[in-house]
Tab-separated table of C-alpha atoms in Angstrom:
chain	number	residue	atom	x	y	z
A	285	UNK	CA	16.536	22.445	-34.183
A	286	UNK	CA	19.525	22.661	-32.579
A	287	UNK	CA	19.798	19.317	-31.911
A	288	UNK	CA	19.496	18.691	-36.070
A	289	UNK	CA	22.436	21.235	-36.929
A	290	UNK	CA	24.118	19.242	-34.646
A	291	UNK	CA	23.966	16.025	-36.175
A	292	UNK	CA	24.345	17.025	-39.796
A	293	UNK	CA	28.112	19.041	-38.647
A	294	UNK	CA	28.919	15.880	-36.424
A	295	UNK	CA	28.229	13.813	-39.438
A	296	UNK	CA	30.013	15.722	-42.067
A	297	UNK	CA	33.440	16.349	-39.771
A	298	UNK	CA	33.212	12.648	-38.654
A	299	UNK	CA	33.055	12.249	-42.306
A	300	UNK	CA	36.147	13.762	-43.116
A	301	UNK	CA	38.349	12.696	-40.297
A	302	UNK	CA	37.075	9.252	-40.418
A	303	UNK	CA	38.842	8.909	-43.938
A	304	UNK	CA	42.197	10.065	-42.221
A	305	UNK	CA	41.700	7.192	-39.535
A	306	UNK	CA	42.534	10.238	-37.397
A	307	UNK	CA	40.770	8.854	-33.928
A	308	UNK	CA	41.719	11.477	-31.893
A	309	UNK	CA	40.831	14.149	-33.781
A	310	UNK	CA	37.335	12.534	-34.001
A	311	UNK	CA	37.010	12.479	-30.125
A	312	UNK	CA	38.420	16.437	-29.755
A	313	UNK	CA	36.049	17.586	-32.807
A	314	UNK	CA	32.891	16.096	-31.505
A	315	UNK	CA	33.376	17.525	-28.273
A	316	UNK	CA	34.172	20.898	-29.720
A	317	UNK	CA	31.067	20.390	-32.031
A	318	UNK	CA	29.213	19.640	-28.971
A	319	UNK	CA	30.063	22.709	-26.725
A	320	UNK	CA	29.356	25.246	-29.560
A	321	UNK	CA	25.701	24.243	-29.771
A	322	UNK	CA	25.123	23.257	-25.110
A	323	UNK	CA	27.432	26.047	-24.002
A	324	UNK	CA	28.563	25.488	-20.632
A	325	UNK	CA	24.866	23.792	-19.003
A	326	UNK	CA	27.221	21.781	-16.739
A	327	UNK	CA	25.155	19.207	-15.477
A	328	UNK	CA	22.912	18.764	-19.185
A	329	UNK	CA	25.961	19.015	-21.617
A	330	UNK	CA	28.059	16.617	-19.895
A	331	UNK	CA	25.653	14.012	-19.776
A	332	UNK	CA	24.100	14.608	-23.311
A	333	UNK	CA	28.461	14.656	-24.882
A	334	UNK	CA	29.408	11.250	-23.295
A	335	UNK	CA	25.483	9.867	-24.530
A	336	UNK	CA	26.122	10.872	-27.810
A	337	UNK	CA	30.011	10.473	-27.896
A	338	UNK	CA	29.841	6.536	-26.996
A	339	UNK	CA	26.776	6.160	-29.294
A	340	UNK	CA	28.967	7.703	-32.477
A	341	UNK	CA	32.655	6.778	-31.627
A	342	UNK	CA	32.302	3.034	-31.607
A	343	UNK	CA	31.151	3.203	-35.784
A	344	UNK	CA	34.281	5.312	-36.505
A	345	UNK	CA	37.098	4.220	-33.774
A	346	UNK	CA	39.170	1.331	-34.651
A	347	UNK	CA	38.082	-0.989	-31.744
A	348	UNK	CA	40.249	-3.919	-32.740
A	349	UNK	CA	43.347	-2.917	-30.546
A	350	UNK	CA	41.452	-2.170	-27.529
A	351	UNK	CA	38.920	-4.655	-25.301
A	352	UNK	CA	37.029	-3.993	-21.851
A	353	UNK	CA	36.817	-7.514	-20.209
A	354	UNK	CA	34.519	-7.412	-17.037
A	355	UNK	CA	33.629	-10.408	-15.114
A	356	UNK	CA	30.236	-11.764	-16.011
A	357	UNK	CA	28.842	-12.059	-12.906
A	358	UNK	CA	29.587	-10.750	-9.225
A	359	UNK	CA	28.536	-11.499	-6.133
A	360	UNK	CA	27.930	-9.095	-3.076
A	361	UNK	CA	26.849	-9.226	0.476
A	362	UNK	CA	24.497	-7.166	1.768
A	363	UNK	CA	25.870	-4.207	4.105
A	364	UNK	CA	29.385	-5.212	2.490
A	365	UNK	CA	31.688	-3.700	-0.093
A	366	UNK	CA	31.136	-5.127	-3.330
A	367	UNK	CA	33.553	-5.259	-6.777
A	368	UNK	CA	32.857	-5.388	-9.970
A	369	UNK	CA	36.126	-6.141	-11.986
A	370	UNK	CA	36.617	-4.381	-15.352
A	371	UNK	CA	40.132	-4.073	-17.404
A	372	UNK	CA	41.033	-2.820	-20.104
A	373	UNK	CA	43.452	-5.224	-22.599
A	374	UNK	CA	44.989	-3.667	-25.371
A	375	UNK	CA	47.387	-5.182	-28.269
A	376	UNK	CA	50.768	-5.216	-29.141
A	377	UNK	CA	50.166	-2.107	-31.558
A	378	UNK	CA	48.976	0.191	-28.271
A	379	UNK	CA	51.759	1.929	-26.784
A	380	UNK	CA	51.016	3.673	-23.331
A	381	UNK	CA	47.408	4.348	-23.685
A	382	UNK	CA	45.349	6.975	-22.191
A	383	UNK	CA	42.014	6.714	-21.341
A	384	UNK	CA	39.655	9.696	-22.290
A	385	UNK	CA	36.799	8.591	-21.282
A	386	UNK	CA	34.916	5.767	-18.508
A	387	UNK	CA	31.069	5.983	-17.662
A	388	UNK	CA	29.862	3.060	-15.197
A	389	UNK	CA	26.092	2.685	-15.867
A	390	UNK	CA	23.478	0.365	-14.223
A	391	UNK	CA	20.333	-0.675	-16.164
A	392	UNK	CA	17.243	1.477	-15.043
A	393	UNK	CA	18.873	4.281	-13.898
A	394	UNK	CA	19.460	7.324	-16.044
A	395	UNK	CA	22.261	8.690	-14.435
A	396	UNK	CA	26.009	7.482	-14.733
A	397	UNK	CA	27.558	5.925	-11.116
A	398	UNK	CA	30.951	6.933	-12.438
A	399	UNK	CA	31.860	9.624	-14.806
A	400	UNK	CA	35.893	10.743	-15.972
A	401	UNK	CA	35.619	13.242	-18.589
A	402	UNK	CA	38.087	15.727	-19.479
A	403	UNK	CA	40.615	14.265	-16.153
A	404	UNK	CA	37.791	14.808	-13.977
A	405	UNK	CA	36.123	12.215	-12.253
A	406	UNK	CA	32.551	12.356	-11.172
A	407	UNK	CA	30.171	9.847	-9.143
A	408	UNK	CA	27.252	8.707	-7.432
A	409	UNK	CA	27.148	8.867	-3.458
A	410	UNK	CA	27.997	5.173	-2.212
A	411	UNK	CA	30.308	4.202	-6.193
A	412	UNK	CA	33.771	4.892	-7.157
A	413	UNK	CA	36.640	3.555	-9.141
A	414	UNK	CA	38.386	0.337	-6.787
A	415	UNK	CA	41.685	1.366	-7.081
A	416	UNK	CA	42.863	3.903	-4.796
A	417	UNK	CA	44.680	6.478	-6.838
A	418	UNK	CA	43.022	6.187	-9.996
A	419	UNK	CA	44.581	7.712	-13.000
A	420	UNK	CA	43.923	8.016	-16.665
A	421	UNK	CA	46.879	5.571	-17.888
A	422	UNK	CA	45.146	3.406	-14.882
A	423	UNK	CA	43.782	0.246	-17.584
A	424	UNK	CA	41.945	-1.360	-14.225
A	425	UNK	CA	38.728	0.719	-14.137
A	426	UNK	CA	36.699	-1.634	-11.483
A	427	UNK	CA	34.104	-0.071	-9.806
A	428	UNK	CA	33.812	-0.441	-6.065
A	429	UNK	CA	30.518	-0.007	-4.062
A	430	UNK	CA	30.942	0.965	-0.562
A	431	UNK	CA	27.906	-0.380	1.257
A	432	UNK	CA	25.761	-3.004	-0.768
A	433	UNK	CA	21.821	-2.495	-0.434
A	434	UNK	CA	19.479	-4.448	-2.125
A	435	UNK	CA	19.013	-1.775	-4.977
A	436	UNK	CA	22.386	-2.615	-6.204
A	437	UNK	CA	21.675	-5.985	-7.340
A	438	UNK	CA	21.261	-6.043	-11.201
A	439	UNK	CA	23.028	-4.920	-14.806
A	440	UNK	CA	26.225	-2.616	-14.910
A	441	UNK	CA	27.755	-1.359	-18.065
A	442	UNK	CA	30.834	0.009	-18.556
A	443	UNK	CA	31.959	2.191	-21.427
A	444	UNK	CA	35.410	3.470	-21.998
A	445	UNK	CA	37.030	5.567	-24.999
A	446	UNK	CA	41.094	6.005	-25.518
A	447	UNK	CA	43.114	7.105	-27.750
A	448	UNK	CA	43.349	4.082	-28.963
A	449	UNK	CA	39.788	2.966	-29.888
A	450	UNK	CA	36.628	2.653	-27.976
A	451	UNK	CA	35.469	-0.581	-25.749
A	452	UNK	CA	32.536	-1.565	-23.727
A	453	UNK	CA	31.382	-4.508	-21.308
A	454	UNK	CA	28.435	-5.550	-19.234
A	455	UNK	CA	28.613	-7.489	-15.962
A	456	UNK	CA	26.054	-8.629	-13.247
A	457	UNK	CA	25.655	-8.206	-9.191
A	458	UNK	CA	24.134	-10.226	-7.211
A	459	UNK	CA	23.238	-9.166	-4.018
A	460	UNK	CA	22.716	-11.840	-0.715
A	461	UNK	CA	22.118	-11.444	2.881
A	462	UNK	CA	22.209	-14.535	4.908
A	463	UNK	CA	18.576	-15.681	7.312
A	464	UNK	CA	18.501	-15.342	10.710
A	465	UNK	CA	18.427	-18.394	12.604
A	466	UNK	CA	14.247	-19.268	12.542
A	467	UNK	CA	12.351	-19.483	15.861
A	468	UNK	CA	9.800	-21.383	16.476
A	469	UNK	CA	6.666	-20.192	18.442
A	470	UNK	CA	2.987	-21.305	19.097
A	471	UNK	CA	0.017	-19.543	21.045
A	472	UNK	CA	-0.239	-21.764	23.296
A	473	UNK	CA	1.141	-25.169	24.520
A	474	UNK	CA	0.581	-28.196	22.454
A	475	UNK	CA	0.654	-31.149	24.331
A	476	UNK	CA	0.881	-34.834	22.759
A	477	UNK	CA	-2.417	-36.218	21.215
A	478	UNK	CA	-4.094	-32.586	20.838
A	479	UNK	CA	-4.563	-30.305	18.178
A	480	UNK	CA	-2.620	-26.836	16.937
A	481	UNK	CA	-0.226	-24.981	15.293
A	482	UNK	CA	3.133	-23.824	15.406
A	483	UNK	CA	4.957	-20.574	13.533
A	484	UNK	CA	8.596	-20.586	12.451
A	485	UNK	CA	9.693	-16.585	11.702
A	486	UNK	CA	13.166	-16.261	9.561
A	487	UNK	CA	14.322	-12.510	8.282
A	488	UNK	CA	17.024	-10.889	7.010
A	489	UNK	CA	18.033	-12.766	3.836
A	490	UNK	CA	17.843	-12.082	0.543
A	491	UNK	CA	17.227	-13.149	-1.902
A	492	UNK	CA	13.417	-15.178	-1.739
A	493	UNK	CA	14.340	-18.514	0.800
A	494	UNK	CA	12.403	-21.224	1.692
A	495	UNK	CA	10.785	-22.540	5.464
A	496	UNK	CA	10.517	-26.431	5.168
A	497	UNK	CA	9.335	-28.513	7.999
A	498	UNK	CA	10.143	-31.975	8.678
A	499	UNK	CA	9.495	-34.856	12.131
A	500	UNK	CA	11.938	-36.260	13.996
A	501	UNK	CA	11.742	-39.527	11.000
A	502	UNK	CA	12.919	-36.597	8.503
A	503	UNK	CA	9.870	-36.572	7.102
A	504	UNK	CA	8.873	-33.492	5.130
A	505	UNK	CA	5.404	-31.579	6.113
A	506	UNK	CA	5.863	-28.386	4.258
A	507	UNK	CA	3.141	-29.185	2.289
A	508	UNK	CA	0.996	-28.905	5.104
A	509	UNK	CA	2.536	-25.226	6.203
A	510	UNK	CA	1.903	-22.041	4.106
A	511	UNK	CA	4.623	-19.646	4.232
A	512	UNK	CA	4.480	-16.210	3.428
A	513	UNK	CA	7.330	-14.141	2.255
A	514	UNK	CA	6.916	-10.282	3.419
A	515	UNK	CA	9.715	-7.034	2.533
A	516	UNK	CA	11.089	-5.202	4.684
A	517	UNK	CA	11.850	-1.335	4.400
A	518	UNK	CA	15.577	-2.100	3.180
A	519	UNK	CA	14.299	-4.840	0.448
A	520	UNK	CA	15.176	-8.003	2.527
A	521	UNK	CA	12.829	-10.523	3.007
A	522	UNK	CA	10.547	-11.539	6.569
A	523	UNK	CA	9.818	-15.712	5.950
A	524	UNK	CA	6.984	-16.829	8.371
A	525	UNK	CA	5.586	-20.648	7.850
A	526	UNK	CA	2.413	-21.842	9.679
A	527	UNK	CA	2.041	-25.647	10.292
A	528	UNK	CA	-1.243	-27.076	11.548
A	529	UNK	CA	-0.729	-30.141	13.734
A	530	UNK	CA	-3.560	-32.618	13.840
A	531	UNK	CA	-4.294	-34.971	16.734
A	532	UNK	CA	-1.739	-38.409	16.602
A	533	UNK	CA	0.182	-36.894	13.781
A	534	UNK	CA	2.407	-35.244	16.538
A	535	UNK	CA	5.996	-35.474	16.827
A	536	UNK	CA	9.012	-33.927	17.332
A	537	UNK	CA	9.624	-31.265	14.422
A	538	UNK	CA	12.192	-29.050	12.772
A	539	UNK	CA	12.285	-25.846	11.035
A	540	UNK	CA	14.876	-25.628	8.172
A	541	UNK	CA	15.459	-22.312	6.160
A	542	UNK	CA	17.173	-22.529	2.573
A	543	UNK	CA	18.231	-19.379	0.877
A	544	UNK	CA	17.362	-18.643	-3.026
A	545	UNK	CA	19.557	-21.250	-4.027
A	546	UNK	CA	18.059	-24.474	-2.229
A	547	UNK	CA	21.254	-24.453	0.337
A	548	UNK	CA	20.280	-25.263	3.942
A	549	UNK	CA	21.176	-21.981	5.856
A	550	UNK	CA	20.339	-22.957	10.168
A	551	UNK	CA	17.477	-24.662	11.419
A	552	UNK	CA	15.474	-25.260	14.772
A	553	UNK	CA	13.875	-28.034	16.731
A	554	UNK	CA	10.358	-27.830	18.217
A	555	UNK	CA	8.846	-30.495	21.074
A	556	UNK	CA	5.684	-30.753	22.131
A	557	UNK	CA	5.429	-30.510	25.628
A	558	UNK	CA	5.460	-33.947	27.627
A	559	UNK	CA	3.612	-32.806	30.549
A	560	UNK	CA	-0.269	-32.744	30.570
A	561	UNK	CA	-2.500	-30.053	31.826
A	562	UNK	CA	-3.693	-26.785	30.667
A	563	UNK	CA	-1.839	-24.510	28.497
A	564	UNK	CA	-1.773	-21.115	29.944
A	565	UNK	CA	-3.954	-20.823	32.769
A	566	UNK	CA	-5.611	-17.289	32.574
A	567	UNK	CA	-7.320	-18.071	29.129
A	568	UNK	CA	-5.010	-15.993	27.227
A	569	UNK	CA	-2.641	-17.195	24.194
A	570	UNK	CA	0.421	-16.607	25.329
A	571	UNK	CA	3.507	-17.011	22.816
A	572	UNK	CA	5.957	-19.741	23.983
A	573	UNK	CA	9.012	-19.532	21.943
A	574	UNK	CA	11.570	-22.133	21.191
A	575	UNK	CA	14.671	-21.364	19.861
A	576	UNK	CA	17.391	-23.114	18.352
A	577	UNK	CA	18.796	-26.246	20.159
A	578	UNK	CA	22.116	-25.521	20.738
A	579	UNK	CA	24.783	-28.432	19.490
A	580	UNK	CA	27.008	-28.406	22.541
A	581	UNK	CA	23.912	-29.499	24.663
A	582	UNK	CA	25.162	-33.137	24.673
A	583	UNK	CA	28.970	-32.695	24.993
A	584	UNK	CA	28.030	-30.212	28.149
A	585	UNK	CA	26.096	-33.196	29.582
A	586	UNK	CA	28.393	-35.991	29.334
A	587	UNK	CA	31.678	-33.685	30.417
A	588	UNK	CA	29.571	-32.852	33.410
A	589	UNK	CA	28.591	-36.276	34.344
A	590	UNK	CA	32.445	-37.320	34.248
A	591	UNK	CA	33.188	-34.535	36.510
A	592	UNK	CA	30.373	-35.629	38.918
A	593	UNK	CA	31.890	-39.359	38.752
A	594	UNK	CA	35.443	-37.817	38.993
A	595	UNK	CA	34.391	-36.196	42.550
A	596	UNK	CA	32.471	-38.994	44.267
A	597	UNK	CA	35.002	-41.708	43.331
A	598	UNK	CA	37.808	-38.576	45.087
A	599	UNK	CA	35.064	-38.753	48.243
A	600	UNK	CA	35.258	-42.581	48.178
A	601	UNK	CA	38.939	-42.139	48.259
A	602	UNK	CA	39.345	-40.032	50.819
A	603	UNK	CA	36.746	-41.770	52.878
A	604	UNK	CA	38.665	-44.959	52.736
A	605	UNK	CA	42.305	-43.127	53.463
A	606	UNK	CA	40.864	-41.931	56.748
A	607	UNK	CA	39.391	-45.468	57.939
A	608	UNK	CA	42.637	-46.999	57.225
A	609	UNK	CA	44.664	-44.540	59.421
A	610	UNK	CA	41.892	-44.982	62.730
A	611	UNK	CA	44.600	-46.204	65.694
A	612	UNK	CA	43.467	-49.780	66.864
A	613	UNK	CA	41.997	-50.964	70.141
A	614	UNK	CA	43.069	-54.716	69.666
A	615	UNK	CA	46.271	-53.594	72.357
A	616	UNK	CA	43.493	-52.645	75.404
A	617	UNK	CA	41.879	-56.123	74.722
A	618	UNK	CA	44.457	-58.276	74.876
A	619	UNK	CA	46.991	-60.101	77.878
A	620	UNK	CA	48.187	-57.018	79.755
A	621	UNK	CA	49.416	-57.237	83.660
A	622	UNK	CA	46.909	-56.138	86.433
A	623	UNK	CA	48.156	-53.384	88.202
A	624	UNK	CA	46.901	-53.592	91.539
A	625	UNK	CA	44.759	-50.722	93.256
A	626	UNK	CA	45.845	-48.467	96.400
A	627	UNK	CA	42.810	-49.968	98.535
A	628	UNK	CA	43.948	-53.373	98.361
A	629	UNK	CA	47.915	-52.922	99.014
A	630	UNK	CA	46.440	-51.511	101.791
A	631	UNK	CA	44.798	-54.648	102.870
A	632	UNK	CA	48.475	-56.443	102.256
């Protein structure tokens, strides 16, 4: 009932002001209108005035020198601060505006993020307004979310009344984590010419990648994996591919993981192992795990192999420096004159 008597006096007063053009008596009577019939239930008549303010304003307010222009889509990173850009743009006519009211909203929640009502501002745990010192005369009323989760991704609206006319705008966040570099790991060791299987494991991305095999001739096996995408507590996503390996269709293979939007993120090589025999002795399947090949392999090789080179061509050096100084013995060889002996000046 009471909601009834409250539509037919909103509707009548609206009425009559609406024929002055007077806009800002039409925002002070409705909330007036508004208190007399919710009293003072904080938490209820708040919520219910902006609902039914923003629903009845825009029909009456001259929204032609006003317009909320939000960016159509946003991107955020997961565990990051994320922005999405809204600003008010008024005309020529609109002298020093002031902003009565802002409510951030995002689809499929019932609660405002944001609320300023009556120079009070009001918001969710984790959301507020992105500049600092935020005022009502403030036409940048971005909203800034401290530590992006998976939840956040989806549909914001933003509504705003002035004194000048009424405006809304909707925008869109999406959310992204980056995968993990994959590893690669198999129960047991496959060894050329035999059969098995090997399991690539990627987490931490979001949204839905992709595991995609290919051999060392960059052909691509994925159709012979099957990859199964689990969630984790926090909403990002576990990627684990199986691919069977048949006997002579072994080579060397690589594990690629794309995220949702086909881009190659890291990847990681897998060998199988050159050396016969058994693979674990006791029986058991032990995990062997191979992780990514590291790029700088090569480089390390070659550097070291010039180093090596550098020090036995020093040692040849050196070697050679010492022969040449050795004193000669071609002196003691040669004419010399015969000292004679004690015995036989004796004999003299």
């Amino acid at each position: 009932m009471q909601k009834v008597i409250l539509k037919v006096k909103v509707k009548r007063r609206l009425g009559q002001l609406r024929d002055r053009c007077d806009h800002s008596s039409v925002y002070r009577e409705t909330a007036r209108l508004l208190r007399s019939v919710y009293g003072n239930m904080a938490s209820i008549s708040t919520l219910l005035l902006i609902c039914l303010f923003i629903s009845i304003i825009p029909g009456y307010a001259n929204t032609d020198f006003i317009n909320l222009k939000c960016n159509a889509n946003s991107v955020g990173q997961f565990g990051q601060q994320s922005l999405l850009v809204c600003v008010i743009h008024t005309t020529q006519e609109v002298s020093n505006p002031e902003i009565r009211v802002v409510t951030w909203w995002k689809v499929g929640v019932k609660k405002p993020l944001v609320l300023f009502y009556e120079g009070k501002t009001t918001s969710t745990t984790g959301y507020k307004f992105a500049e600092p010192s935020w005022n009502n005369k403030n036409m940048n009323v971005s909203l800034l979310i401290a530590n992006t989760e998976v939840a956040n991704d989806g549909d914001y609206t933003c509504n705003v009344i002035t004194d000048s006319g009424s405006s809304n705008s909707k925008t869109h966040l999406q959310v992204t984590a980056k995968y993990s570099p994959p590893i690669i790991t198999t129960p047991k060791r496959i060894h050329q010419g035999a059969d098995g299987f090997v399991i690539c494991n990627s987490e931490g991305g979001y949204p839905k990648g992709q595991l995609r095999w290919f051999d060392e001739f960059n052909t691509d096996w994925t159709k012979s994996s099957e990859m199964v995408a689990n969630k984790t507590k926090n909403g990002l996503f576990h990627l684990s591919s199986t691919l069977t390996l048949k006997s002579g269709s072994i080579f060397k293979y690589t594990c690629v993981v794309y995220n949702a939007s086909g881009e190659k993120v890291n990847e990681a090589n897998f060998d199988p192992d050159p050396n016969s025999g058994s693979s674990t002795g006791d029986g058991h399947e032990e995990p062997v795990h191979y992780k990514l090949e590291s790029k700088v392999v090569a480089p390390v090789v070659v550097i070291g192999s010039l180093i090596v080179g550098l020090l036995i061509t020093l040692l040849l050096l050196r070697w050679r420096s010492r022969k040449a100084r050795r004193p000669s013995t071609a002196p003691l060889m040669g004419d010399h004159t015969e000292i004679p002996r004690c015995d036989e000046e004796g004999k003299a």
